[in-house]
Coordinates of C-alpha atoms in Angstrom, one line a residue:
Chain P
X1 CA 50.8 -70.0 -10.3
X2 CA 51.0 -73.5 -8.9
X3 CA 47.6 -73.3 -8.0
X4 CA 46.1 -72.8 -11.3
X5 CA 46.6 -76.2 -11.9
X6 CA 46.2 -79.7 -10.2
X7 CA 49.0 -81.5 -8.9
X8 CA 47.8 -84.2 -11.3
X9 CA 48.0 -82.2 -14.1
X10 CA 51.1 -80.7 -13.1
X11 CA 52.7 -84.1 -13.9
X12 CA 51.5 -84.2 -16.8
X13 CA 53.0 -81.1 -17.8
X14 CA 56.5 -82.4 -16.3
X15 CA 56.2 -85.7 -18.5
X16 CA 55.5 -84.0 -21.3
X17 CA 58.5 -81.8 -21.0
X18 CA 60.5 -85.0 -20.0
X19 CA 59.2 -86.6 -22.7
X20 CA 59.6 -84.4 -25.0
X21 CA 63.3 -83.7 -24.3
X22 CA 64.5 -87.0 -23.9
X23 CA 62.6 -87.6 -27.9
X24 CA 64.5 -84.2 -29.1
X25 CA 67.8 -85.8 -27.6
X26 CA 67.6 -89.1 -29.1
X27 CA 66.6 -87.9 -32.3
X28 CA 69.7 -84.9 -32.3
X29 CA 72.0 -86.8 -33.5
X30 CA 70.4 -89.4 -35.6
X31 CA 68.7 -86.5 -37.4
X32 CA 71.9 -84.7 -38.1
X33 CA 73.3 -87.8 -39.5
X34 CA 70.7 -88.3 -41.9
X35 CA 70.4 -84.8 -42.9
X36 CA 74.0 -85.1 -43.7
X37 CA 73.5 -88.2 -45.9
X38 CA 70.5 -86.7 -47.3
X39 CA 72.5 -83.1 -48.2
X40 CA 75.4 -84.4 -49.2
X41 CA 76.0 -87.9 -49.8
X42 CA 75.6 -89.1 -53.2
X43 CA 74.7 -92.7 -53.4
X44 CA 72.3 -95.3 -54.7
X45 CA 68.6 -95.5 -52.8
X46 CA 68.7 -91.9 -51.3
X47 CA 65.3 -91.5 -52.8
X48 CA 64.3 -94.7 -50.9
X49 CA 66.6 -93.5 -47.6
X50 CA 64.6 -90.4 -48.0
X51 CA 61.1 -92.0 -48.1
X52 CA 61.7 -93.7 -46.1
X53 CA 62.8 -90.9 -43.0
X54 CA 59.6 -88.6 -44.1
X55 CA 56.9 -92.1 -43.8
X56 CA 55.9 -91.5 -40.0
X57 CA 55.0 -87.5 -41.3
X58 CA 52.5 -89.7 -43.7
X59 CA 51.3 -92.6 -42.1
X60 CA 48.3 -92.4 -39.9
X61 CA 50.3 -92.4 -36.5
X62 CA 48.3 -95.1 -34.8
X63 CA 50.1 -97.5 -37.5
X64 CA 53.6 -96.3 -36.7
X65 CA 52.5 -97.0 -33.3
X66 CA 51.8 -100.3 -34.2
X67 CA 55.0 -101.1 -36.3
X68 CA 56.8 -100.3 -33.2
X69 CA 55.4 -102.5 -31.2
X70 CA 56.1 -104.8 -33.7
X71 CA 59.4 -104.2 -33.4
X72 CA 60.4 -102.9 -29.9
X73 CA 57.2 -104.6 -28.2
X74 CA 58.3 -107.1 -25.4
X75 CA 58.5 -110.0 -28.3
X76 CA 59.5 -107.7 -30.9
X77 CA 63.3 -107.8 -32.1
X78 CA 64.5 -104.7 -31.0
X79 CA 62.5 -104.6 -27.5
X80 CA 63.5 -107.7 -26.1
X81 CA 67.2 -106.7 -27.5
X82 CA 66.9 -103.4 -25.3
X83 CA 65.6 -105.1 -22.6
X84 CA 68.0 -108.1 -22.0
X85 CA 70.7 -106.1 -22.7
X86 CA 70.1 -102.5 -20.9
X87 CA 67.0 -103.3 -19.0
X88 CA 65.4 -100.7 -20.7
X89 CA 61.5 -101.6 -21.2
X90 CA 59.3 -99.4 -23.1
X91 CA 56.0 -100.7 -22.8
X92 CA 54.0 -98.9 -21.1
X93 CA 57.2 -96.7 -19.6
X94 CA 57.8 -93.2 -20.6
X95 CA 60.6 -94.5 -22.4
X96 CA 58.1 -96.0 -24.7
X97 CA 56.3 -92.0 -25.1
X98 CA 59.4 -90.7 -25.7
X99 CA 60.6 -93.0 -28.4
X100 CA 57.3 -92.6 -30.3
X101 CA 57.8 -89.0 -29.4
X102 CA 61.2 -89.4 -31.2
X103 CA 60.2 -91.0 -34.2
X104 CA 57.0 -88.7 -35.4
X105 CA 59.6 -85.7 -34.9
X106 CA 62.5 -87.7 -36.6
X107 CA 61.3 -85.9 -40.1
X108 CA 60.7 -82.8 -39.5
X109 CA 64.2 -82.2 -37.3
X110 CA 65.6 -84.0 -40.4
X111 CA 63.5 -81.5 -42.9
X112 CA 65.0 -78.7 -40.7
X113 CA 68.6 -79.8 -40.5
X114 CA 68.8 -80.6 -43.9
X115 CA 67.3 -77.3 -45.2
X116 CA 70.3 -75.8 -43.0
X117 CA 72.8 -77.8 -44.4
X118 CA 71.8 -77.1 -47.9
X119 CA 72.1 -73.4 -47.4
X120 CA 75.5 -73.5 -46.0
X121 CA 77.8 -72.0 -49.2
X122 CA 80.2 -74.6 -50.1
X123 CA 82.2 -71.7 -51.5
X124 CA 83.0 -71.3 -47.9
X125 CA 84.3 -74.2 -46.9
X126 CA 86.4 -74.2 -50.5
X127 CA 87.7 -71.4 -49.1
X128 CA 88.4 -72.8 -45.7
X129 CA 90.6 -75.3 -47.0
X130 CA 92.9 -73.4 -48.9
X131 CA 93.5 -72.0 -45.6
X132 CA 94.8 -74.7 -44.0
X133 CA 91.6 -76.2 -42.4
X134 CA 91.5 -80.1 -43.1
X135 CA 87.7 -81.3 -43.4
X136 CA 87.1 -82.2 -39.7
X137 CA 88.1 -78.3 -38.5
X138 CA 86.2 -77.2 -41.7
X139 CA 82.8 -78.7 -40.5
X140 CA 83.2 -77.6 -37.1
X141 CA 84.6 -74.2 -37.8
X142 CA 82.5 -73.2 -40.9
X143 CA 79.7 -75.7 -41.5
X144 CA 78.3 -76.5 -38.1
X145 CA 78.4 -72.5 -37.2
X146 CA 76.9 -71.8 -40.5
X147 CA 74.1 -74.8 -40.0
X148 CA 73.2 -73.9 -36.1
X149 CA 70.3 -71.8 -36.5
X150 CA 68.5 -74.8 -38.2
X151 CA 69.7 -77.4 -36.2
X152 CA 67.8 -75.3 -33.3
X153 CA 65.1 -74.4 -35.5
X154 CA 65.0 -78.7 -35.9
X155 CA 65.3 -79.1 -31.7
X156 CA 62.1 -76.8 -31.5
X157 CA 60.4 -78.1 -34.1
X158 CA 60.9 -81.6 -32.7
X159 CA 60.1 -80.4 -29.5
X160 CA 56.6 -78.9 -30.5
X161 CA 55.9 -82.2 -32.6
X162 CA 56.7 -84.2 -29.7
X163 CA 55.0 -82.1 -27.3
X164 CA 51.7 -82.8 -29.2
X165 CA 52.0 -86.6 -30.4
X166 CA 49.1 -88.8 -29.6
X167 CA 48.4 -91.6 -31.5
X168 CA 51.6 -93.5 -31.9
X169 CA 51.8 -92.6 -27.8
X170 CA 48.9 -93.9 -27.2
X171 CA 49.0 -97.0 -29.1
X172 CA 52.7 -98.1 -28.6
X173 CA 52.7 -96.9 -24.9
X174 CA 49.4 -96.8 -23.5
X175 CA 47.3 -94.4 -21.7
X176 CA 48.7 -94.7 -18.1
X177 CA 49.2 -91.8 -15.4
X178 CA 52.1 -90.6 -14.0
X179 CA 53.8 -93.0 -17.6
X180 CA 52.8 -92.2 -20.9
X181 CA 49.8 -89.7 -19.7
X182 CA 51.6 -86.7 -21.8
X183 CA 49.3 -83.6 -22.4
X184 CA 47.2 -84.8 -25.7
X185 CA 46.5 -88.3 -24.0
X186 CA 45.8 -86.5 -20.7
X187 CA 43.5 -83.6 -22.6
X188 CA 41.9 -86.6 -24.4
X189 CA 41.1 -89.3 -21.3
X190 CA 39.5 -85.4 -19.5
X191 CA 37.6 -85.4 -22.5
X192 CA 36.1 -88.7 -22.0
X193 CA 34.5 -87.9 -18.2
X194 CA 31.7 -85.7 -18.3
X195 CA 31.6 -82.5 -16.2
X196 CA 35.8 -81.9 -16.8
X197 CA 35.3 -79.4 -19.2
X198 CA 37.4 -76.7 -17.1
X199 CA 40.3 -79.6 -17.0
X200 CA 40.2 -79.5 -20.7
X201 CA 40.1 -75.8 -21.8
X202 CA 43.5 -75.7 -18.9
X203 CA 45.4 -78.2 -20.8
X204 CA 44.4 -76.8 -24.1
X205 CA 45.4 -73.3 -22.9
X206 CA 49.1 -75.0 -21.7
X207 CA 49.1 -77.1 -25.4
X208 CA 48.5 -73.5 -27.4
X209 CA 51.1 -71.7 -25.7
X210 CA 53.9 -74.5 -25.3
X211 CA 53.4 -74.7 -29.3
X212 CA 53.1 -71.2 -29.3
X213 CA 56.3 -70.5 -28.1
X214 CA 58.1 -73.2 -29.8
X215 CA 57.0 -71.6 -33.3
X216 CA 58.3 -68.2 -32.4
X217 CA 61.1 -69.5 -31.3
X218 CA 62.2 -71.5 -34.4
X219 CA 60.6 -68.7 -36.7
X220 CA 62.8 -66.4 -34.7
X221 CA 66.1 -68.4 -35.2
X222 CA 65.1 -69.0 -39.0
X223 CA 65.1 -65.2 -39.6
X224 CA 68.3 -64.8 -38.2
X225 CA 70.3 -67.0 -39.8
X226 CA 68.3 -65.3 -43.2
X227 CA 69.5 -62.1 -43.0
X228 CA 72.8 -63.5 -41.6
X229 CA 72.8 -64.7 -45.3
X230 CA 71.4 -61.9 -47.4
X231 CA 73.9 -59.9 -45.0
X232 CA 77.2 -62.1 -47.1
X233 CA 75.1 -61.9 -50.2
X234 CA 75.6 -58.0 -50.4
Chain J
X1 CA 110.4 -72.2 -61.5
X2 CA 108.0 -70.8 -59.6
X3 CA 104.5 -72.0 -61.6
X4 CA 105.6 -75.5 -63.9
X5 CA 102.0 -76.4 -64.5
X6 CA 100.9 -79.2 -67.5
X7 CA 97.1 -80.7 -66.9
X8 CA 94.1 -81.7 -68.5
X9 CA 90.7 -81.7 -67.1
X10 CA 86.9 -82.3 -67.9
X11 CA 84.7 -79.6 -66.9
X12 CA 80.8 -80.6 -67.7
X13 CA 81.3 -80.7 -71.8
X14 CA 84.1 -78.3 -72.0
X15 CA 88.2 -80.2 -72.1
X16 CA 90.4 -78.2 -70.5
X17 CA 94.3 -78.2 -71.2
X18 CA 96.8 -75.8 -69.6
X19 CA 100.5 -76.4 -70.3
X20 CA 102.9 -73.4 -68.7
X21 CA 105.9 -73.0 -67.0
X22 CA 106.9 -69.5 -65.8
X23 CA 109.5 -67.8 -63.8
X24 CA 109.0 -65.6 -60.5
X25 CA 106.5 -62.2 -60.5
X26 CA 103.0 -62.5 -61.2
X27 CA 102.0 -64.3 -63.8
X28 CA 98.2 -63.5 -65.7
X29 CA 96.0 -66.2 -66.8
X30 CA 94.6 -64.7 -69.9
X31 CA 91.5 -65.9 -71.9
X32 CA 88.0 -65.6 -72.6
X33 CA 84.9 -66.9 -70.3
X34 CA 85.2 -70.8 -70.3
X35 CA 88.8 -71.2 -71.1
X36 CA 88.9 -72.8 -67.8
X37 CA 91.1 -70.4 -65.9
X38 CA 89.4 -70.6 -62.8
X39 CA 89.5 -74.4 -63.1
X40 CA 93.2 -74.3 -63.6
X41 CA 93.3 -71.9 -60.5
X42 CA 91.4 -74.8 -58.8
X43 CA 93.7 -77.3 -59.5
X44 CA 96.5 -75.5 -58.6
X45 CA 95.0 -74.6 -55.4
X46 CA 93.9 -78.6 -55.0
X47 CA 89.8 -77.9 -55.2
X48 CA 89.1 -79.7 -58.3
X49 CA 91.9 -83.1 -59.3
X50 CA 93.1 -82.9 -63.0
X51 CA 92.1 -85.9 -65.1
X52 CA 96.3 -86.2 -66.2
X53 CA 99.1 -84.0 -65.7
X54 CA 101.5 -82.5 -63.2
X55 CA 101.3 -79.5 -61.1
X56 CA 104.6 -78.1 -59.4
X57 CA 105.5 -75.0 -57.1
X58 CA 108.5 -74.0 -56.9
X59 CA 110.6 -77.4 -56.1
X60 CA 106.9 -78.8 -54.6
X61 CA 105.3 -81.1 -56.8
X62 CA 101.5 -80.5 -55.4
X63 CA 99.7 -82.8 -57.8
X64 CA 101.4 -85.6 -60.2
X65 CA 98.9 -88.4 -61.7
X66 CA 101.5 -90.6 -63.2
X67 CA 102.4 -91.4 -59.5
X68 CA 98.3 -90.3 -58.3
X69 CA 100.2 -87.5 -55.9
X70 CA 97.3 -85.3 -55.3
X71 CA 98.1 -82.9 -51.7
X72 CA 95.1 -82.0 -50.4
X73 CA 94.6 -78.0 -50.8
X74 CA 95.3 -77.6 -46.7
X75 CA 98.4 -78.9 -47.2
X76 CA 99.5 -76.6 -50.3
X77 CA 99.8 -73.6 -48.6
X78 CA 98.2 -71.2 -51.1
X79 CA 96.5 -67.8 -50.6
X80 CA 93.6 -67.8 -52.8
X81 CA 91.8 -64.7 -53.4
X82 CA 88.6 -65.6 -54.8
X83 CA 86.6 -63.1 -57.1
X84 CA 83.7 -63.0 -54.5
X85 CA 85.8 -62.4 -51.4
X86 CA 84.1 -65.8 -49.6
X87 CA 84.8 -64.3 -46.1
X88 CA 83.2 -66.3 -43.2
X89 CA 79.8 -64.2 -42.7
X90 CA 79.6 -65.6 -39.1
X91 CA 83.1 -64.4 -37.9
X92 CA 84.6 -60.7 -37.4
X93 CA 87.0 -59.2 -40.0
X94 CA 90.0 -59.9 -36.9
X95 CA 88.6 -63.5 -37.2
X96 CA 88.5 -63.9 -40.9
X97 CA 92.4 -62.6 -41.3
X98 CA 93.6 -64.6 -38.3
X99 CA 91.6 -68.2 -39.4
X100 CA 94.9 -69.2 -41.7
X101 CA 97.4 -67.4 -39.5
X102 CA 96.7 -69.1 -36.8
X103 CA 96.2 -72.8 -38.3
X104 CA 99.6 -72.1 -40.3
X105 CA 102.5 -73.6 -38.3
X106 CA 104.6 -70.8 -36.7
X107 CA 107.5 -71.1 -38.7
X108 CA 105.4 -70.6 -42.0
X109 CA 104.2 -67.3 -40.7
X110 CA 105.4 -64.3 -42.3
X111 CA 103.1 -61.7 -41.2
X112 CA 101.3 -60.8 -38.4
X113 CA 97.8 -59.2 -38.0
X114 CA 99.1 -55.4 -37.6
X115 CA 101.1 -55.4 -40.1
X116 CA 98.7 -56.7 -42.8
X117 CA 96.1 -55.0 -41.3
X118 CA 98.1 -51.8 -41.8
X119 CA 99.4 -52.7 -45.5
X120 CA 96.3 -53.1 -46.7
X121 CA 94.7 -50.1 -44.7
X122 CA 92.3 -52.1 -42.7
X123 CA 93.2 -51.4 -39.0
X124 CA 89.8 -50.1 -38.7
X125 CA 87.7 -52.6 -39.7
X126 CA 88.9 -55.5 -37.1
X127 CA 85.7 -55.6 -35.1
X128 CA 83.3 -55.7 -37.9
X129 CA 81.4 -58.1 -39.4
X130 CA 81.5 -58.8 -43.2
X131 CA 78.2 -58.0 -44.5
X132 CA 79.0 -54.8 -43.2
X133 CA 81.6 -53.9 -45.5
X134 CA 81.9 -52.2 -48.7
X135 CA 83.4 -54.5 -51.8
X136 CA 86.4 -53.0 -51.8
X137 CA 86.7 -53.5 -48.5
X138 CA 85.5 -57.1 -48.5
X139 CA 88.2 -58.1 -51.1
X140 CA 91.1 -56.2 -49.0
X141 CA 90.1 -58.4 -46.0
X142 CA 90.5 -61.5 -48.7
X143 CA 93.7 -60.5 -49.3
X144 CA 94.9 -60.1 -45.9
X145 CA 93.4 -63.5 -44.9
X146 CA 95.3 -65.3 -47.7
X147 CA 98.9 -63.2 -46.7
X148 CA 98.0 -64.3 -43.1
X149 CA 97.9 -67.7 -43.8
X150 CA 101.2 -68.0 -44.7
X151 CA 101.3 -69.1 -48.2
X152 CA 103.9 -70.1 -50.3
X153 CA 102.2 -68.3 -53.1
X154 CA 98.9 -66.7 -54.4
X155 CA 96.3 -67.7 -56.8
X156 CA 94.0 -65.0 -57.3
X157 CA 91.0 -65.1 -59.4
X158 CA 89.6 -61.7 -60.8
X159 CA 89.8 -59.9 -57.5
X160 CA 89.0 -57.3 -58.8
X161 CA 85.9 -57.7 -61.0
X162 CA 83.0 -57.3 -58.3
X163 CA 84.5 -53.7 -57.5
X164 CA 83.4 -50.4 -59.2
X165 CA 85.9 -48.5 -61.0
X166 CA 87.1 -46.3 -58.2
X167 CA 87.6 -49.1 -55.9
X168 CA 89.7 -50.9 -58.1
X169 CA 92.3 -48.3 -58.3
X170 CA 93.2 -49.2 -54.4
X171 CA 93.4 -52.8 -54.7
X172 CA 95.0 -53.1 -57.9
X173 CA 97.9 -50.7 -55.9
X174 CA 97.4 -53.1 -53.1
X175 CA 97.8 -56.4 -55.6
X176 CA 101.5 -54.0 -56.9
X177 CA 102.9 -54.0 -53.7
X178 CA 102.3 -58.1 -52.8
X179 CA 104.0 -58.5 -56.0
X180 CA 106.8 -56.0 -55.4
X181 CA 107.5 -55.7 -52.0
X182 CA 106.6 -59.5 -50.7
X183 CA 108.1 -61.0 -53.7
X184 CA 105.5 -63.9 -53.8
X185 CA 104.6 -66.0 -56.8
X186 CA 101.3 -64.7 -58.1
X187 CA 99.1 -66.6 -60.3
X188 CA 96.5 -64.0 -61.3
X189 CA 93.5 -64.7 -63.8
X190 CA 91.6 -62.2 -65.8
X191 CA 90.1 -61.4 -68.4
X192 CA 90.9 -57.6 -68.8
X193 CA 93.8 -56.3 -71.2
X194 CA 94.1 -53.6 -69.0
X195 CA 94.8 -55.3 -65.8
X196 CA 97.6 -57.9 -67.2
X197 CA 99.2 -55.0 -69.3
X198 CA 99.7 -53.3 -65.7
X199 CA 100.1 -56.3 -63.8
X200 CA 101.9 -59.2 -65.4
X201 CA 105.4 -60.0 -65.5
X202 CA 104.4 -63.4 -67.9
X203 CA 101.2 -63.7 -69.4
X204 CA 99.6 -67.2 -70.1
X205 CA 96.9 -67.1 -73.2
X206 CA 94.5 -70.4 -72.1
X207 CA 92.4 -70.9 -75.8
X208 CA 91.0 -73.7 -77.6
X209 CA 94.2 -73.6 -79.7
X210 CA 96.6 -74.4 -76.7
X211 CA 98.1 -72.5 -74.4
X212 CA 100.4 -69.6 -75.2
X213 CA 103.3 -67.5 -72.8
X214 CA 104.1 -64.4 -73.8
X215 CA 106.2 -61.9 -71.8
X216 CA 104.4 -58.8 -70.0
X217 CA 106.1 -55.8 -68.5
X218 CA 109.5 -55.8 -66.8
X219 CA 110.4 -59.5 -66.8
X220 CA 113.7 -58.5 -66.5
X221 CA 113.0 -56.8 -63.1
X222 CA 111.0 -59.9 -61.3
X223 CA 111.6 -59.2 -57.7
X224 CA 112.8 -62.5 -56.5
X225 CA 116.0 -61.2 -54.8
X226 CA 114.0 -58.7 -53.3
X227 CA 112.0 -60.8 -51.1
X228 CA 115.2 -61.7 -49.0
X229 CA 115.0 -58.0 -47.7
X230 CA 111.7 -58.4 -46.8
X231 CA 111.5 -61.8 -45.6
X232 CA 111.4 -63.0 -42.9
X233 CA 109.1 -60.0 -41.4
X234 CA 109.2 -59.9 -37.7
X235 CA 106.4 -62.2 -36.7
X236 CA 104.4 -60.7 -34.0
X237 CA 102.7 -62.9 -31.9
X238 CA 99.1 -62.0 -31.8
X239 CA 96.8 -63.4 -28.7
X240 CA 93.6 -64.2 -30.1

């Protein structure tokens, strides 16, 4: 198995993965939070909030890539914040892949946990009350269990999206081995050297059925928690 | 008295008004579709907050807007049957009857999971999951979950509306016994002359023209002394 591919390109396969999950991490939580605004909150500018959350699925990616090094490049606000305070630099790091990673799949984890949220009957959680569950032990106890096959239909969604993300990668973090080198950039830069044809159809085979997967997966868990529902419906 | 219940509430366009006071048994909320029954049922249970008004339970004032006293419906300790069951499609029948029982503190407890489970003739279901269950069955397990959770009385709202004729038969015998042999205040609505005639020891008429109370069978025999015989049941403790 280990032999099919080069030791280079076995680290590109462990960054990516790295990547990847760190991005799904970060985004977790902020994503549930603004899933939860977006579901439930009622309050002026959540068209704008909501905008807003879906612009990196629109923009061309090399301009998100851009805004953020605008903003967390080593002059920008929010870098030089990070990185006199934690020590945490992005350019050029892996940290800088993952939280491009992290914002290209910010919309579609939202997208997912929202959907989720939606779904959840608030007939239930009525219900949950008048049995003695106060709001915090109805969302954990009825809401969260209700919402979970989304939320992990978002983590794999977010996953795949930030499996495959190029060209906010590439123009906030570079192109540099061993860094930022995830599996697009990696596929791309084989692309450029002539005679590395057999390098590119490898990592093309590994993108197809990483992505592969991740879509099975997440269709898998969708289904479930649909005839979960049309199961209470009856 | 048991229900002492004067509010008035906006519902979309409609103006709801409910003005009742009744003694023990169960008590019908009568009317047709969009008198706002269910809305008063929702107030009394704390869901929805009356525009004006006053809500009591027996000496427990639950909801009073001249001093803004509105308990939240966890602290009211109601069993509320709702017309489509709402049992938790992601838990276990045993799950679903002990959620109340075993957030209700212990000394509120008055029945344990055998013994509803065995009133209401659904030993046999513990381990299955709701969407596996027949209406009938479904609204039985309601029932049991509300009892469980210790309430200080029941709202119930058409419980018995999604079932088929021969269902119905069973759980209106079921919704008897609560009301004879448990002795708890009831506050039942429907919209079927059949079901208050053979239910309803004081019916409440909700209409545009106000709200009228009206006696319904055996007032005289209300089972409040009964209850003492009954209560408190040997609470069993059950290890989840």
């Amino acid at each position: 198995m280990a032999g099919i591919l080069s030791p280079e390109e076995w680290q590109v396969v462990a960054l990516s993965l790295k990547v990847s999950g760190v991005a799904i991490l970060i985004d977790l939580p902020l994503a549930f939070a603004l899933a939860w605004l977006l579901a439930r909150g009622r309050f002026p500018g959540k068209v704008l909030l909501d905008a807003i959350v879906h612009l990196p699925l629109v923009l061309p990616p090399v301009v998100t890539g851009w805004m953020l090094l605008l903003a967390f490049g080593s002059n920008g606000p929010a870098g030089r914040f990070l990185l006199d305070t934690f020590g945490l630099g992005l350019i050029f790091r892996w940290t800088g892949a993952a939280l491009a990673a992290a914002i290209m799949a910010l919309p579609l984890m939202v997208r997912a946990i929202r959907l989720s949220l939606e779904e959840v009957d608030r007939r239930l959680e009525s219900a949950a009350r008048t049995l003695g569950a106060g709001p915090c032990r109805t969302f954990a106890t009825v809401t969260l269990p209700l919402a979970l096959p989304g939320v992990m239909a978002a983590l794999v969604l977010g996953f795949a999206r930030s499996i495959g993300e190029f060209g906010a990668t590439i123009t906030f973090a570079s192109n540099i081995p061993g860094e930022t080198r995830t599996l697009p950039l990696a596929i791309y830069t084989a692309l450029q050297i002539p005679g590395s044809e057999g390098d590119v159809a490898r990592l093309a085979v590994i993108s197809v059925l990483l992505s592969l997967a991740a879509l099975v997966i997440s269709e898998t868990l969708t289904r479930r928690s649909g005839q979960r529902k049309a199961g209470h419906a009856l | 008295m048991p229900f002492d219940v004067d509010i008035a509430l906006q519902r979309g366009s409609a103006h709801i008004a409910a003005r009742f006071r009744v003694g023990p048994g169960l008590t019908a909320l009568f009317g047709t579709s969009g008198a706002g029954k269910t809305s008063v049922l929702n107030a009394v249970a704390g869901l929805i907050r009356p525009d004006h008004g006053r809500i009591a339970v027996g000496d427990e004032v639950l909801y009073d807007g001249a001093t803004r006293l509105h308990l939240a419906p966890e602290k009211r300790a109601c069993g509320y049957v709702f017309q489509d069951s709402r049992l938790f499609p992601h838990k276990n029948v045993r799950d679903n009857l002990l959620f109340g029982w075993k957030l209700a503190p212990a000394a509120r407890r008055w029945m344990a999971l055998e013994e509803a489970s065995e009133f209401l003739g659904i030993a046999h279901l513990l381990s299955r999951m709701p969407r596996t269950l027949s209406g009938g069955e479904m609204q039985r397990v309601a029932i049991g979950r509300a009892l469980l959770s210790g309430p200080r009385f029941l709202l119930m709202d058409e419980p018995l509306s999604s079932l088929d004729e021969e269902r119905r038969g069973g759980v209106m015998q079921v919704i008897e016994r609560i009301r004879d042999e448990l002795a708890l205040p009831i506050l039942y609505v429907s919209h079927d002359r059949r079901e208050v005639d053979r239910l309803a020891h004081h019916v409440v008429t909700l209409g545009p023209e106000g709200t009228r109370v009206t006696p319904g069978i055996r007032t005289s025999d209300a089972p409040a002394a009964r209850r003492a015989a009954l209560r408190p049941v040997p609470s069993i403790p059950h290890s989840p």
